[in-house]
PDB file of C-alpha atoms in Angstrom:
ATOM      1  CA  MET E   1     -99.787  -0.316 -51.447  1.00  0.00           C
ATOM      2  CA  LEU E   2    -101.847   0.805 -54.435  1.00  0.00           C
ATOM      3  CA  ASP E   3    -105.592   0.949 -54.134  1.00  0.00           C
ATOM      4  CA  PRO E   4    -107.168  -0.911 -57.095  1.00  0.00           C
ATOM      5  CA  LYS E   5    -110.076   1.543 -57.075  1.00  0.00           C
ATOM      6  CA  THR E   6    -107.819   4.495 -57.952  1.00  0.00           C
ATOM      7  CA  ILE E   7    -106.108   2.747 -60.908  1.00  0.00           C
ATOM      8  CA  PRO E   8    -108.164   3.245 -64.088  1.00  0.00           C
ATOM      9  CA  GLN E   9    -109.013   0.110 -65.963  1.00  0.00           C
ATOM     10  CA  ALA E  10    -107.882  -0.169 -69.589  1.00  0.00           C
ATOM     11  CA  SER E  11    -111.445   0.021 -70.817  1.00  0.00           C
ATOM     12  CA  GLN E  12    -112.083   3.172 -68.765  1.00  0.00           C
ATOM     13  CA  ALA E  13    -108.949   4.895 -70.113  1.00  0.00           C
ATOM     14  CA  THR E  14    -109.845   4.039 -73.692  1.00  0.00           C
ATOM     15  CA  THR E  15    -113.410   5.211 -73.295  1.00  0.00           C
ATOM     16  CA  ALA E  16    -112.365   8.472 -71.666  1.00  0.00           C
ATOM     17  CA  SER E  17    -109.881   9.363 -74.374  1.00  0.00           C
ATOM     18  CA  ALA E  18    -112.267   8.359 -77.137  1.00  0.00           C
ATOM     19  CA  THR E  19    -114.857  10.825 -75.924  1.00  0.00           C
ATOM     20  CA  GLU E  20    -112.407  13.734 -75.531  1.00  0.00           C
ATOM     21  CA  PRO E  21    -112.042  16.058 -78.499  1.00  0.00           C
ATOM     22  CA  GLN E  22    -108.902  15.383 -80.480  1.00  0.00           C
ATOM     23  CA  ALA E  23    -106.284  18.143 -80.793  1.00  0.00           C
ATOM     24  CA  ARG E  24    -106.018  19.400 -84.347  1.00  0.00           C
ATOM     25  CA  ASP E  25    -102.608  19.535 -85.974  1.00  0.00           C
ATOM     26  CA  ASP E  26    -102.720  21.941 -88.912  1.00  0.00           C
ATOM     27  CA  ASN E  27     -99.319  20.737 -90.123  1.00  0.00           C
ATOM     28  CA  VAL E  28    -100.566  17.208 -90.821  1.00  0.00           C
ATOM     29  CA  ALA E  29    -102.587  16.476 -93.945  1.00  0.00           C
ATOM     30  CA  SER E  30    -106.065  15.191 -93.239  1.00  0.00           C
ATOM     31  CA  ASP E  31    -108.103  12.695 -95.247  1.00  0.00           C
ATOM     32  CA  THR E  32    -111.296  14.522 -94.378  1.00  0.00           C
ATOM     33  CA  PRO E  33    -112.452  17.135 -96.872  1.00  0.00           C
ATOM     34  CA  VAL E  34    -112.115  20.752 -95.790  1.00  0.00           C
ATOM     35  CA  SER E  35    -115.042  23.074 -96.338  1.00  0.00           C
ATOM     36  CA  HIS E  36    -114.098  26.106 -98.425  1.00  0.00           C
ATOM     37  CA  ASP E  37    -116.086  28.941 -97.015  1.00  0.00           C
ATOM     38  CA  SER E  38    -115.421  32.602 -97.735  1.00  0.00           C
ATOM     39  CA  ASN E  39    -112.936  32.902 -94.839  1.00  0.00           C
ATOM     40  CA  THR E  40    -110.821  30.066 -96.194  1.00  0.00           C
ATOM     41  CA  SER E  41    -110.818  31.434 -99.727  1.00  0.00           C
ATOM     42  CA  ASN E  42    -109.968  34.921 -98.419  1.00  0.00           C
ATOM     43  CA  LEU E  43    -107.068  33.432 -96.468  1.00  0.00           C
ATOM     44  CA  VAL E  44    -105.836  31.587 -99.554  1.00  0.00           C
ATOM     45  CA  SER E  45    -106.195  34.745-101.658  1.00  0.00           C
ATOM     46  CA  ALA E  46    -104.253  36.822 -99.130  1.00  0.00           C
ATOM     47  CA  ARG E  47    -101.511  34.193 -98.933  1.00  0.00           C
ATOM     48  CA  THR E  48    -101.315  33.976-102.725  1.00  0.00           C
ATOM     49  CA  ALA E  49    -101.131  37.750-103.041  1.00  0.00           C
ATOM     50  CA  ALA E  50     -98.362  37.915-100.435  1.00  0.00           C
ATOM     51  CA  LEU E  51     -96.395  35.200-102.228  1.00  0.00           C
ATOM     52  CA  LEU E  52     -96.814  36.905-105.602  1.00  0.00           C
ATOM     53  CA  LYS E  53     -95.611  40.194-104.106  1.00  0.00           C
ATOM     54  CA  LYS E  54     -92.579  38.474-102.590  1.00  0.00           C
ATOM     55  CA  LYS E  55     -91.861  36.740-105.912  1.00  0.00           C
ATOM     56  CA  ALA E  56     -91.955  40.090-107.722  1.00  0.00           C
ATOM     57  CA  MET E  57     -89.535  41.602-105.192  1.00  0.00           C
ATOM     58  CA  VAL E  58     -87.125  38.662-105.559  1.00  0.00           C
ATOM     59  CA  GLU E  59     -87.293  38.880-109.371  1.00  0.00           C
ATOM     60  CA  GLN E  60     -86.583  42.626-109.198  1.00  0.00           C
ATOM     61  CA  LYS E  61     -83.594  42.046-106.906  1.00  0.00           C
ATOM     62  CA  LEU E  62     -82.318  39.342-109.257  1.00  0.00           C
ATOM     63  CA  ALA E  63     -82.569  41.703-112.223  1.00  0.00           C
ATOM     64  CA  GLU E  64     -80.663  44.396-110.285  1.00  0.00           C
ATOM     65  CA  LEU E  65     -77.909  41.946-109.343  1.00  0.00           C
ATOM     66  CA  GLU E  66     -77.619  40.648-112.901  1.00  0.00           C
ATOM     67  CA  ALA E  67     -77.316  44.232-114.186  1.00  0.00           C
ATOM     68  CA  GLU E  68     -74.627  44.969-111.576  1.00  0.00           C
ATOM     69  CA  LEU E  69     -72.743  41.803-112.556  1.00  0.00           C
ATOM     70  CA  ALA E  70     -72.903  42.763-116.233  1.00  0.00           C
ATOM     71  CA  LEU E  71     -71.527  46.221-115.394  1.00  0.00           C
ATOM     72  CA  GLN E  72     -68.704  44.750-113.296  1.00  0.00           C
ATOM     73  CA  VAL E  73     -67.812  42.277-116.046  1.00  0.00           C
ATOM     74  CA  ALA E  74     -67.825  45.046-118.665  1.00  0.00           C
ATOM     75  CA  ASN E  75     -65.423  47.149-116.564  1.00  0.00           C
ATOM     76  CA  ALA E  76     -63.228  44.248-115.425  1.00  0.00           C
ATOM     77  CA  LYS E  77     -59.602  43.918-116.426  1.00  0.00           C
ATOM     78  CA  LEU E  78     -57.144  41.061-116.334  1.00  0.00           C
ATOM     79  CA  PRO E  79     -55.008  40.750-113.175  1.00  0.00           C
ATOM     80  CA  SER E  80     -52.160  42.314-115.171  1.00  0.00           C
ATOM     81  CA  GLY E  81     -54.289  45.431-115.654  1.00  0.00           C
ATOM     82  CA  LEU E  82     -54.817  44.840-119.365  1.00  0.00           C
ATOM     83  CA  GLU E  83     -58.211  44.779-121.010  1.00  0.00           C
ATOM     84  CA  MET E  84     -59.872  41.419-121.485  1.00  0.00           C
ATOM     85  CA  PRO E  85     -59.578  40.066-125.022  1.00  0.00           C
ATOM     86  CA  SER E  86     -62.425  41.276-127.204  1.00  0.00           C
ATOM     87  CA  SER E  87     -62.725  37.790-128.663  1.00  0.00           C
ATOM     88  CA  TRP E  88     -63.949  36.428-125.326  1.00  0.00           C
ATOM     89  CA  THR E  89     -67.657  35.823-124.937  1.00  0.00           C
ATOM     90  CA  THR E  90     -69.609  37.342-122.077  1.00  0.00           C
ATOM     91  CA  GLU E  91     -69.672  33.926-120.397  1.00  0.00           C
ATOM     92  CA  GLN E  92     -65.872  33.642-120.628  1.00  0.00           C
ATOM     93  CA  LYS E  93     -65.434  37.132-119.194  1.00  0.00           C
ATOM     94  CA  THR E  94     -67.915  36.434-116.394  1.00  0.00           C
ATOM     95  CA  SER E  95     -66.194  33.151-115.583  1.00  0.00           C
ATOM     96  CA  HIS E  96     -62.807  34.884-115.470  1.00  0.00           C
ATOM     97  CA  VAL E  97     -64.112  37.664-113.211  1.00  0.00           C
ATOM     98  CA  ILE E  98     -65.679  35.178-110.792  1.00  0.00           C
ATOM     99  CA  ASP E  99     -62.555  32.984-110.754  1.00  0.00           C
ATOM    100  CA  SER E 100     -60.386  36.029-110.137  1.00  0.00           C
ATOM    101  CA  ALA E 101     -62.636  37.237-107.303  1.00  0.00           C
ATOM    102  CA  ASN E 102     -62.659  33.775-105.713  1.00  0.00           C
ATOM    103  CA  ALA E 103     -58.858  33.624-105.906  1.00  0.00           C
ATOM    104  CA  THR E 104     -58.606  37.025-104.198  1.00  0.00           C
ATOM    105  CA  VAL E 105     -60.947  35.928-101.407  1.00  0.00           C
ATOM    106  CA  LYS E 106     -58.971  32.692-100.982  1.00  0.00           C
ATOM    107  CA  ASP E 107     -55.718  34.677-100.737  1.00  0.00           C
ATOM    108  CA  HIS E 108     -57.208  37.014 -98.131  1.00  0.00           C
ATOM    109  CA  ILE E 109     -58.453  34.084 -96.069  1.00  0.00           C
ATOM    110  CA  GLU E 110     -54.981  32.504 -96.187  1.00  0.00           C
ATOM    111  CA  LEU E 111     -53.437  35.789 -95.038  1.00  0.00           C
ATOM    112  CA  LEU E 112     -55.932  35.987 -92.174  1.00  0.00           C
ATOM    113  CA  HIS E 113     -55.021  32.450 -91.098  1.00  0.00           C
ATOM    114  CA  ARG E 114     -51.334  33.360 -91.100  1.00  0.00           C
ATOM    115  CA  TYR E 115     -52.037  36.573 -89.158  1.00  0.00           C
ATOM    116  CA  ASN E 116     -54.068  34.682 -86.538  1.00  0.00           C
ATOM    117  CA  ALA E 117     -51.341  32.059 -86.129  1.00  0.00           C
ATOM    118  CA  ILE E 118     -48.700  34.758 -85.597  1.00  0.00           C
ATOM    119  CA  LYS E 119     -50.981  36.640 -83.199  1.00  0.00           C
ATOM    120  CA  ASP E 120     -51.596  33.452 -81.181  1.00  0.00           C
ATOM    121  CA  ILE E 121     -47.845  32.860 -80.907  1.00  0.00           C
ATOM    122  CA  GLY E 122     -47.274  36.462 -79.803  1.00  0.00           C
ATOM    123  CA  LEU E 123     -49.992  36.274 -77.151  1.00  0.00           C
ATOM    124  CA  GLY E 124     -48.556  32.988 -75.954  1.00  0.00           C
ATOM    125  CA  LEU E 125     -45.133  34.605 -75.567  1.00  0.00           C
ATOM    126  CA  LEU E 126     -46.647  37.537 -73.679  1.00  0.00           C
ATOM    127  CA  GLY E 127     -48.377  35.040 -71.406  1.00  0.00           C
ATOM    128  CA  LEU E 128     -45.077  33.294 -70.712  1.00  0.00           C
ATOM    129  CA  VAL E 129     -43.396  36.615 -69.874  1.00  0.00           C
ATOM    130  CA  ALA E 130     -46.283  37.530 -67.573  1.00  0.00           C
ATOM    131  CA  GLU E 131     -46.145  34.149 -65.847  1.00  0.00           C
ATOM    132  CA  GLN E 132     -42.353  34.406 -65.393  1.00  0.00           C
ATOM    133  CA  ARG E 133     -42.727  37.842 -63.811  1.00  0.00           C
ATOM    134  CA  GLY E 134     -45.722  36.800 -61.726  1.00  0.00           C
ATOM    135  CA  VAL E 135     -47.991  39.541 -63.124  1.00  0.00           C
ATOM    136  CA  ARG E 136     -51.115  39.629 -65.215  1.00  0.00           C
ATOM    137  CA  GLN E 137     -50.786  39.494 -68.993  1.00  0.00           C
ATOM    138  CA  ALA E 138     -52.526  42.879 -69.298  1.00  0.00           C
ATOM    139  CA  ILE E 139     -49.652  44.541 -67.430  1.00  0.00           C
ATOM    140  CA  VAL E 140     -47.075  43.024 -69.787  1.00  0.00           C
ATOM    141  CA  MET E 141     -49.159  44.143 -72.770  1.00  0.00           C
ATOM    142  CA  GLU E 142     -49.181  47.703 -71.424  1.00  0.00           C
ATOM    143  CA  GLU E 143     -45.384  47.620 -71.145  1.00  0.00           C
ATOM    144  CA  PHE E 144     -45.211  46.798 -74.865  1.00  0.00           C
ATOM    145  CA  ASP E 145     -47.806  49.484 -75.718  1.00  0.00           C
ATOM    146  CA  LEU E 146     -50.436  46.894 -76.694  1.00  0.00           C
ATOM    147  CA  SER E 147     -54.106  47.164 -75.896  1.00  0.00           C
ATOM    148  CA  ALA E 148     -56.529  44.295 -75.361  1.00  0.00           C
ATOM    149  CA  LYS E 149     -57.889  44.980 -78.866  1.00  0.00           C
ATOM    150  CA  ASP E 150     -54.502  44.442 -80.524  1.00  0.00           C
TER     151      ASP E 150
END
């Protein structure tokens, strides 16, 4: 049976927790004003400088990628191998290049799906042969000059 002396009363529990220091959560906004001493302002300055440096690097990378895209668009040809019409605007050429690239990627993905389906069927057949013979599939693969990587 529980000893009533060892069970803290509600008033005792509330008093004990009220006197303990509260854990600070830096991720939660506080209504209390924060003092801005030199350490805080140095921290803010360092963070701002780091963000500005990162922003400059991202802007530089963006400029490089835009220049590369412009070069690719300028050298691009129609799927037939002919030059793009000179009457097209840069936006039309860029749109055509991106659409053409997306179509190529889509075609490659479709071919990979077909390849994987055929490979799965082939491995299934090898498994059936191995099961019929009562040997491991690796042995049957060796007989057909196939490695585990194939």
